[in-house]
Amino acid sequence: MSAIKPLEAVARDRVGKGAARAVRRQGNVPAVIYGGGKDPQAIAIDLIRTRTLIYAGGFKTTVFEIDAGGKKTRAIPRDFQLDPVSGVPLHVDFLRIVAGQTVTVEVPVHFEHEDAAPGIKKMGGTLNISKHTLELEVAPDQIPDAIVVDLTGREIGDAIHVSDIKIPAGTYTGEPTDSIANIVPPTVLGAEVEAEEAAIAEAQSTEAAEEKAEEEAETSDKGDEKKSDDKE
């Protein structure tokens, strides 16, 4: 289970776009803690710390103990915004943790023991993953770091469904029959890749031919203009 992480913050008195811009100019990220039957609390958190946490992975499945001026609040990130160009964090929304409540989170799926899967190791099959995360409804202090799928003994043609694996805690929000992955013959994905590469090559060839035709037409037009000028 993910450990609770401390997070230093500063309480904010002002909110709004102007106040948020001022916070960012100071090297911080504006954030809000909401939920739990209490009024929203506006805070600011360090930009470098926030960026590190987000890009390290698992940010939205981690419970933080946020210390804003000595007032500590346990909360989990619900959403965050990044600058579309620079990727710098612009805003974070936190949800207060209340005793007895559950939260809905996306937990990553990890696959292990590929070497022990005959369909992959011996037959050259490929693991085709359809779900990289599973959405769970779980108590905040029971959020798994990951859901592990053991591939030992898996053969080509085997399909792995949610019902085939053990979920450490919480309840999966989808159906037990939902597919997580399957092992396909090496020629299946190979044929798809070859078809895609052929389509790309054909498109590039067509585009090149069109460009060449346009260039020849422009050259021809210029030649006709020059002949006309010479006659004059």
mmCIF file with all atom_site columns, C-alpha atoms in Angstrom, residues 197-213:
data_model
loop_
_atom_site.group_PDB
_atom_site.id
_atom_site.type_symbol
_atom_site.label_atom_id
_atom_site.label_alt_id
_atom_site.label_comp_id
_atom_site.label_asym_id
_atom_site.label_entity_id
_atom_site.label_seq_id
_atom_site.pdbx_PDB_ins_code
_atom_site.Cartn_x
_atom_site.Cartn_y
_atom_site.Cartn_z
_atom_site.occupancy
_atom_site.B_iso_or_equiv
_atom_site.pdbx_formal_charge
_atom_site.auth_seq_id
_atom_site.auth_comp_id
_atom_site.auth_asym_id
_atom_site.auth_atom_id
_atom_site.pdbx_PDB_model_num
ATOM 1  C CA . GLU A 1 197 ? 4.052  0.533  -42.466 1.00 0.00 ? 197 GLU A CA 1
ATOM 2  C CA . ALA A 1 198 ? 2.851  -0.232 -46.015 1.00 0.00 ? 198 ALA A CA 1
ATOM 3  C CA . ALA A 1 199 ? -0.012 2.261  -45.646 1.00 0.00 ? 199 ALA A CA 1
ATOM 4  C CA . ILE A 1 200 ? 2.389  4.937  -44.392 1.00 0.00 ? 200 ILE A CA 1
ATOM 5  C CA . ALA A 1 201 ? 4.842  4.247  -47.237 1.00 0.00 ? 201 ALA A CA 1
ATOM 6  C CA . GLU A 1 202 ? 2.028  4.455  -49.797 1.00 0.00 ? 202 GLU A CA 1
ATOM 7  C CA . ALA A 1 203 ? 0.793  7.744  -48.335 1.00 0.00 ? 203 ALA A CA 1
ATOM 8  C CA . GLN A 1 204 ? 4.320  9.181  -48.380 1.00 0.00 ? 204 GLN A CA 1
ATOM 9  C CA . SER A 1 205 ? 4.813  8.031  -51.977 1.00 0.00 ? 205 SER A CA 1
ATOM 10 C CA . THR A 1 206 ? 1.523  9.612  -53.058 1.00 0.00 ? 206 THR A CA 1
ATOM 11 C CA . GLU A 1 207 ? 2.396  12.842 -51.270 1.00 0.00 ? 207 GLU A CA 1
ATOM 12 C CA . ALA A 1 208 ? 5.843  12.922 -52.883 1.00 0.00 ? 208 ALA A CA 1
ATOM 13 C CA . ALA A 1 209 ? 4.321  12.313 -56.321 1.00 0.00 ? 209 ALA A CA 1
ATOM 14 C CA . GLU A 1 210 ? 1.828  15.139 -55.800 1.00 0.00 ? 210 GLU A CA 1
ATOM 15 C CA . GLU A 1 211 ? 4.576  17.507 -54.687 1.00 0.00 ? 211 GLU A CA 1
ATOM 16 C CA . LYS A 1 212 ? 6.689  16.571 -57.731 1.00 0.00 ? 212 LYS A CA 1
ATOM 17 C CA . ALA A 1 213 ? 3.733  17.134 -60.035 1.00 0.00 ? 213 ALA A CA 1
#
